[in-house]
C-alpha positions in Angstrom: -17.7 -3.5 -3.1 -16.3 -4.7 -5.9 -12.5 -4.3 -6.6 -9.2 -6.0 -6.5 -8.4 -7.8 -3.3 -6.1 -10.2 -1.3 -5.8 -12.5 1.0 -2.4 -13.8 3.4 -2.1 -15.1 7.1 -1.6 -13.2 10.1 0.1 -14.6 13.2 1.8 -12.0 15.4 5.9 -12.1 14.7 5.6 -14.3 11.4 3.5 -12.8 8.9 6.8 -11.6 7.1 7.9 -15.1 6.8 5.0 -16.9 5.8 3.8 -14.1 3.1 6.9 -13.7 1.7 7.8 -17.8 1.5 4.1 -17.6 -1.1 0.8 -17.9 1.6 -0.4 -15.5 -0.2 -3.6 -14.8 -2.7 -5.1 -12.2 -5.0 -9.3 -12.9 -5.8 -11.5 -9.9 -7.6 -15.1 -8.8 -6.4 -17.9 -8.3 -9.0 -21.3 -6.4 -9.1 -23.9 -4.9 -10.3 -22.3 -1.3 -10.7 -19.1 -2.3 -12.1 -20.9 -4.7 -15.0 -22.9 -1.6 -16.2 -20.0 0.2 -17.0 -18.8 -1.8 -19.2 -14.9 -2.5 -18.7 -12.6 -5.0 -20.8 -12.9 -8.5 -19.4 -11.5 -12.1 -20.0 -8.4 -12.0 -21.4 -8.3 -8.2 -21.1 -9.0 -8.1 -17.7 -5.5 -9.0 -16.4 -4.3 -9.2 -12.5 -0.7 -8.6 -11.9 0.9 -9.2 -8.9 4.1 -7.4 -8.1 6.6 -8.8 -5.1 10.2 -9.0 -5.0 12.5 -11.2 -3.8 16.0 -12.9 -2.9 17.0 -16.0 -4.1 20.3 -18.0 -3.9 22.1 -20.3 -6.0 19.8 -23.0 -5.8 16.8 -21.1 -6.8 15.9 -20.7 -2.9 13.7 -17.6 -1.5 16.1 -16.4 1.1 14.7 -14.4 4.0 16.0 -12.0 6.6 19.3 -13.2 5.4 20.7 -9.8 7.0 18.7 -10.5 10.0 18.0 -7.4 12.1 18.9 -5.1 9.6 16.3 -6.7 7.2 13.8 -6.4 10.3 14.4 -3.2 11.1 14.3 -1.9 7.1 12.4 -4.5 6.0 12.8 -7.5 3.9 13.5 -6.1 0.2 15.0 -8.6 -2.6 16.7 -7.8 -5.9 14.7 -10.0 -8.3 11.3 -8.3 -9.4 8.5 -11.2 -9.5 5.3 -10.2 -11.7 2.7 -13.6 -11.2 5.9 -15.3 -9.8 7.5 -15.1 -12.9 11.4 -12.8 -13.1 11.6 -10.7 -16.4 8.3 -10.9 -16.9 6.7 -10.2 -20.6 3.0 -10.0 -21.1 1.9 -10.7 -24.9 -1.0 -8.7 -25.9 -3.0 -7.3 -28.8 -3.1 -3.6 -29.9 -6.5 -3.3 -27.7 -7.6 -1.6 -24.3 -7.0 -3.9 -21.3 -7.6 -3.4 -17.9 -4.7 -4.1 -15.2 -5.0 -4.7 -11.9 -2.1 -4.5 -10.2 -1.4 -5.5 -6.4 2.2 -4.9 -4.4 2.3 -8.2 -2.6 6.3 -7.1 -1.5 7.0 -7.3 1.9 8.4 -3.7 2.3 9.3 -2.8 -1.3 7.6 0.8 -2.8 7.4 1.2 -6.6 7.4 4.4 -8.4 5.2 2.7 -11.8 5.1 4.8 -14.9 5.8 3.9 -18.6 9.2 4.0 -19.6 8.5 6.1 -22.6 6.8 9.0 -20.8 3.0 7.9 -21.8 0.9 8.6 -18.3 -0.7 6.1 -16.5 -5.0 6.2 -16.8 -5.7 5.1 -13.4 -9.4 4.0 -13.1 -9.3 2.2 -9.5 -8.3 2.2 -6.2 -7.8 0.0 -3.5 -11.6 -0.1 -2.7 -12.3 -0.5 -6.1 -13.8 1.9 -9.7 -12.9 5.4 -9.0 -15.9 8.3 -10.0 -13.7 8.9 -13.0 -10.5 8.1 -14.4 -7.3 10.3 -13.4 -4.1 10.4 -15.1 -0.5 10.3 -13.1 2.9 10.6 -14.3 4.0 8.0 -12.1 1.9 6.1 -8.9 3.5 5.1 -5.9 2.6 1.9 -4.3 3.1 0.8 -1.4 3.0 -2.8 -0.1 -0.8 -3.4 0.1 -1.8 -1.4 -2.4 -3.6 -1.9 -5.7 -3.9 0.0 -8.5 -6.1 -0.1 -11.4 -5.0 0.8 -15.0 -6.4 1.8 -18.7 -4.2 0.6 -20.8 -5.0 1.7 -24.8 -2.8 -0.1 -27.2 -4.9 0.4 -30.4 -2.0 3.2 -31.4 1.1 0.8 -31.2 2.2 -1.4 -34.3 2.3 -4.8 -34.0 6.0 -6.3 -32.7 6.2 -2.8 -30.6 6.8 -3.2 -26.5 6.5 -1.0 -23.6 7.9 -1.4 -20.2 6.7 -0.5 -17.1 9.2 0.2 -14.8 10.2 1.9 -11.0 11.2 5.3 -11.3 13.8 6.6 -8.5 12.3 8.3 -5.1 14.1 8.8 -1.8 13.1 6.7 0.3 14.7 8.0 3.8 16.7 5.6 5.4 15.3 2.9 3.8 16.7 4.0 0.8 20.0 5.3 2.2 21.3 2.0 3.7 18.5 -0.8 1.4 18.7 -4.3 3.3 20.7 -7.4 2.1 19.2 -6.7 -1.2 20.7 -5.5 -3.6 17.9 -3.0 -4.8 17.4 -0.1 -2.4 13.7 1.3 -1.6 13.8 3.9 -3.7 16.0 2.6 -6.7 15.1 2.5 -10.5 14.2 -0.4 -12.3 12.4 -2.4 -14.7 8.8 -4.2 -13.7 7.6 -5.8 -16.9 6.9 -5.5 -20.5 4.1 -5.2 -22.4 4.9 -6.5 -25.8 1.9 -6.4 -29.2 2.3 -9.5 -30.7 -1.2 -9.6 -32.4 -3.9 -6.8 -34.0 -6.5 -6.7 -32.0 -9.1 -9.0 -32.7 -12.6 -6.8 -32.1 -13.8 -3.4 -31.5 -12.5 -2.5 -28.1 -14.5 -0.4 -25.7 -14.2 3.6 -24.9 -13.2 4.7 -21.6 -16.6 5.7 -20.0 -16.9 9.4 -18.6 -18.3 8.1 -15.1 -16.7 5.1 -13.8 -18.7 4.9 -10.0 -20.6 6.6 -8.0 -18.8 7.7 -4.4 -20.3 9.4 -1.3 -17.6 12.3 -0.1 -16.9 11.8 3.7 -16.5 15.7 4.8 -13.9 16.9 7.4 -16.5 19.2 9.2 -18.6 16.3 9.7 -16.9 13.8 11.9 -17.1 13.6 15.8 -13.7 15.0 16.3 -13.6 17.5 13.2 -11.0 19.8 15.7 -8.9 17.0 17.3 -7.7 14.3 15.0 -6.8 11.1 16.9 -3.0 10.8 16.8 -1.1 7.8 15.9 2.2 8.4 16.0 4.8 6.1 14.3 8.1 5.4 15.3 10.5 3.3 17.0 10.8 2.2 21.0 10.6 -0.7 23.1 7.1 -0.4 23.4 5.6 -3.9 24.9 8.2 -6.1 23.5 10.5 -6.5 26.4 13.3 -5.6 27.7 15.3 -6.8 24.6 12.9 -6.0 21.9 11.0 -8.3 19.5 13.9 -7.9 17.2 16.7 -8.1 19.5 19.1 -4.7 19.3 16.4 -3.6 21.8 14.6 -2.5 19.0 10.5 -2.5 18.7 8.3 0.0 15.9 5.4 1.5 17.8 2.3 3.3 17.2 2.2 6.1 19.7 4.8 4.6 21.8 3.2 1.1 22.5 3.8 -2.6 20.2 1.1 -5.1 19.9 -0.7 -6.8 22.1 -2.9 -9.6 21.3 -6.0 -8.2 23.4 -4.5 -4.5 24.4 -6.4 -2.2 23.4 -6.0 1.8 24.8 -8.5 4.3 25.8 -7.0 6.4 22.6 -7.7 3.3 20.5 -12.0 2.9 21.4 -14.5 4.7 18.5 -18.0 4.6 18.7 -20.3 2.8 16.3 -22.1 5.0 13.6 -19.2 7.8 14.2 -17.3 9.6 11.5 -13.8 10.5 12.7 -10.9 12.2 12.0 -7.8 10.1 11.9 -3.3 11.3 11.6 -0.8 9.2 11.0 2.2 11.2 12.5 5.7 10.3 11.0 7.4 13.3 11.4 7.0 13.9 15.4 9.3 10.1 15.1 9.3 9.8 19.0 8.1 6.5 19.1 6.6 7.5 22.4 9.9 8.2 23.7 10.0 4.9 25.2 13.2 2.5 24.9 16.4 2.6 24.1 15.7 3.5 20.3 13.1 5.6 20.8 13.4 9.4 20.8 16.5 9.3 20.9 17.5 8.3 17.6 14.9 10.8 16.4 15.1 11.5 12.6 17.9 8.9 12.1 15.0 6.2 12.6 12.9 7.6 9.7 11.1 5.5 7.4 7.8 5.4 5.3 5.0 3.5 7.0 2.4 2.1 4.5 -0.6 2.1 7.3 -3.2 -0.5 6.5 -6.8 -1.0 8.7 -8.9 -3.9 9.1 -12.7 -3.4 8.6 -13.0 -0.7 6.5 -12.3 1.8 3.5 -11.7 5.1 4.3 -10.8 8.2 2.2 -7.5 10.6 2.0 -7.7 13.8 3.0 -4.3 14.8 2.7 -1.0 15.2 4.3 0.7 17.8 6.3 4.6 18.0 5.5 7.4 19.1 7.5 9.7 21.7 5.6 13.2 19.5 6.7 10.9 16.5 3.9 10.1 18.9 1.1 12.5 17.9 -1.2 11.4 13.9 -0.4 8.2 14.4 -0.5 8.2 16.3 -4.2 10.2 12.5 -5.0 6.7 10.8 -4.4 3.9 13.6 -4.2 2.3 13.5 -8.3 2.4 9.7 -7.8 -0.1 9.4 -4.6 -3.4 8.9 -4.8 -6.5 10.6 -2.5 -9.5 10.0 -4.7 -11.7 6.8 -4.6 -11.8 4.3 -1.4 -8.4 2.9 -0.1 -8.1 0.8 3.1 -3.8 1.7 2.8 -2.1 4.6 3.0 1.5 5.4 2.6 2.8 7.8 5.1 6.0 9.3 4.4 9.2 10.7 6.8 8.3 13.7 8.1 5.0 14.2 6.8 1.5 13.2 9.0 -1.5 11.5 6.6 -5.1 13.1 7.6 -8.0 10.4 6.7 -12.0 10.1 7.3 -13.2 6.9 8.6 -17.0 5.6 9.0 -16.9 3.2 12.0 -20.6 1.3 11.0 -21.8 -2.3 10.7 -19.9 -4.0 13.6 -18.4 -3.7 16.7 -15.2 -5.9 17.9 -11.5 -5.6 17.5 -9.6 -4.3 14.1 -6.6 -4.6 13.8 -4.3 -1.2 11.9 -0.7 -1.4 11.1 2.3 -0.9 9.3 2.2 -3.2 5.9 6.0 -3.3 5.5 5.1 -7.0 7.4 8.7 -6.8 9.5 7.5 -3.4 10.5 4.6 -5.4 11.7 6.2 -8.1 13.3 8.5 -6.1 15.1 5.1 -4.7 16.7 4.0 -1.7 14.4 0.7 -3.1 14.9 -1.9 -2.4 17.5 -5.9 -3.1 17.9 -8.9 -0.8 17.8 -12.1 -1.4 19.2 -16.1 -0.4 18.0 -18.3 0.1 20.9 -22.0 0.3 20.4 
């Protein structure tokens, strides 16, 4: 479908590494739909890639510089890279354009919204056009996630700028004790700036009523409409051994198990042509209750988990939240996103994400997992398999 995608490698226990080091790539789908809509394109058609990083006096990405700390939390840098490029300024015209913006960080989550309080006109998803445009305060976006924008600058006078920046969330523990970076998850700052340099040079188009058309999965449909199948996230030893993939004895685990290259469980088998029900559980936080940092450490061990699955888009249905989260969850809630197609969703402490997925066109393994990629190495990752 068409939409705003990416590309990066995926070996078991180095993903982190080579993603955040630059094997990485954004490329953009086309068809027949989206052209009769009639969108801005060319040079108002503009991909933006957000990713943060750490960098030493030589101008060197450093990585897991605070090594199993920035495992366990993930790897988060204190320069904001927008196309590679720090304090990043995009020269426009007073026109409409049409961003498409990707968080290519390795565990970062940005609160966007415009500085001066204008909403954001969010038109597409991760899986592409929405049915119609909705408008946000802020969006949260995970790493993985895209975001599509309607930006109108026909009001603003030429030499005028507006910034984009990261509003302030809490972030759990992530956000409580950051990494070796010095920006914590969950910290404000600036992303870029939009600055009019030039009138705009033709008659820009209007933002069209209907965007795309969208088939709505319903709950009351899928095979296990009363009995969601559970993945619960958290942290354990899981099949990492004895010491852990991370040393510390420490593992992340989807319903107490890490990944294994062929493993697949009797819990993780659908059936071809099936509509299920699917719950990411991350307030439960047992990790299975196996290892030594397992459920033990119980809500000390709490973090969001942007869950991403191979082979498919799927559509939010919602989450559940746990009272003891409230006040976190109002940090983040205007901000996140059910309508359209995603293939990411970011599941937050102490609340459990409810999702419909279409299992149809092939069988084989898929891989799902946590997209903060050393929540991923350290074996927040596991395969499911489509049987005929």
């Amino acid at each position: 479908r068409a939409g705003t995608y990416w590309f990066h490698p995926h070996p078991d226990q180095l993903t982190g590494s080579q993603v955040y080091h630059g094997l990485a790539g954004l490329f953009i789908v086309s068809d027949d739909e989206e052209a009769q809509v009639g969108l801005p394109s060319g040079n108002y058609d503009l991909p933006l890639v957000l990713q943060d990083r750490q960098v030493d006096a030589n101008n060197q990405f450093v990585y897991l510089s605070a090594g199993n700390m920035d495992q366990m939390l993930g790897m988060l840098g204190d320069t904001i890279l927008v196309n590679g490029q720090p304090d990043f300024t995009l020269p426009a015209a007073a026109s409409v354009y049409r961003l498409r913006l990707l968080n290519g960080s390795n565990a970062r989550i940005y609160k966007l919204a415009w500085e001066d309080g204008t909403p954001l006109t969010v038109i597409g998803t991760d899986g592409g056009l929405l049915e119609a445009l909705i408008q946000r305060p802020y969006v949260m976006l995970a790493p993985a996630e895209r975001i599509e924008l309607w930006l109108d600058l026909h009001a603003r006078a030429v030499g005028s700028s507006l910034r984009l920046v990261s509003q302030s969330f809490d972030a759990g523990i992530s956000g409580m004790m950051g990494s070796s970076g010095a920006l914590a998850n969950g910290a404000p700052f600036p992303v870029l700036t939009v600055h009019v340099e030039r009138a705009g040079t033709s008659a820009s188009p209007a933002l069209p009523q209907k965007l795309s058309s969208i088939p709505r999965f319903q709950a009351t449909e899928a095979a296990n409409q009363g009995s969601p199948r559970t993945f619960t996230l958290g942290m354990g030893m899981g099949g990492g051994g004895m010491m852990g993939r991370g040393g510390m004895g420490m593992n992340w685990t989807i319903n107490g198990r890490s990944f294994e290259m062929k493993g697949v469980a009797r819990d993780e088998i659908v059936r071809l042509n099936t509509l299920e029900l699917w719950q990411y559980d991350n307030a439960t936080n047992s990790g299975g209750g196996r290892g030594m940092m397992g459920g033990g450490m119980g809500g000390m061990m709490q973090m969001p988990h942007p869950m991403h699955i191979h082979g498919l888009q799927f559509q939010i249905q919602g989450w559940d939240v746990d009272p003891a989260a409230q006040s976190a969850w109002d940090s983040v809630r205007e901000g996140l996103i059910t309508e359209g197609w995603k293939d990411t969703v970011l599941v937050m402490p102490g609340t459990r994400a409810r999702l419909l997925l279409k299992f149809e066109d092939y069988t084989g393994l898929f891989l799902q997992h946590c997209h903060i990629l050393e929540h991923e190495d350290l074996g927040m990752m596991r395969n499911y398999r489509v049987e005929g």
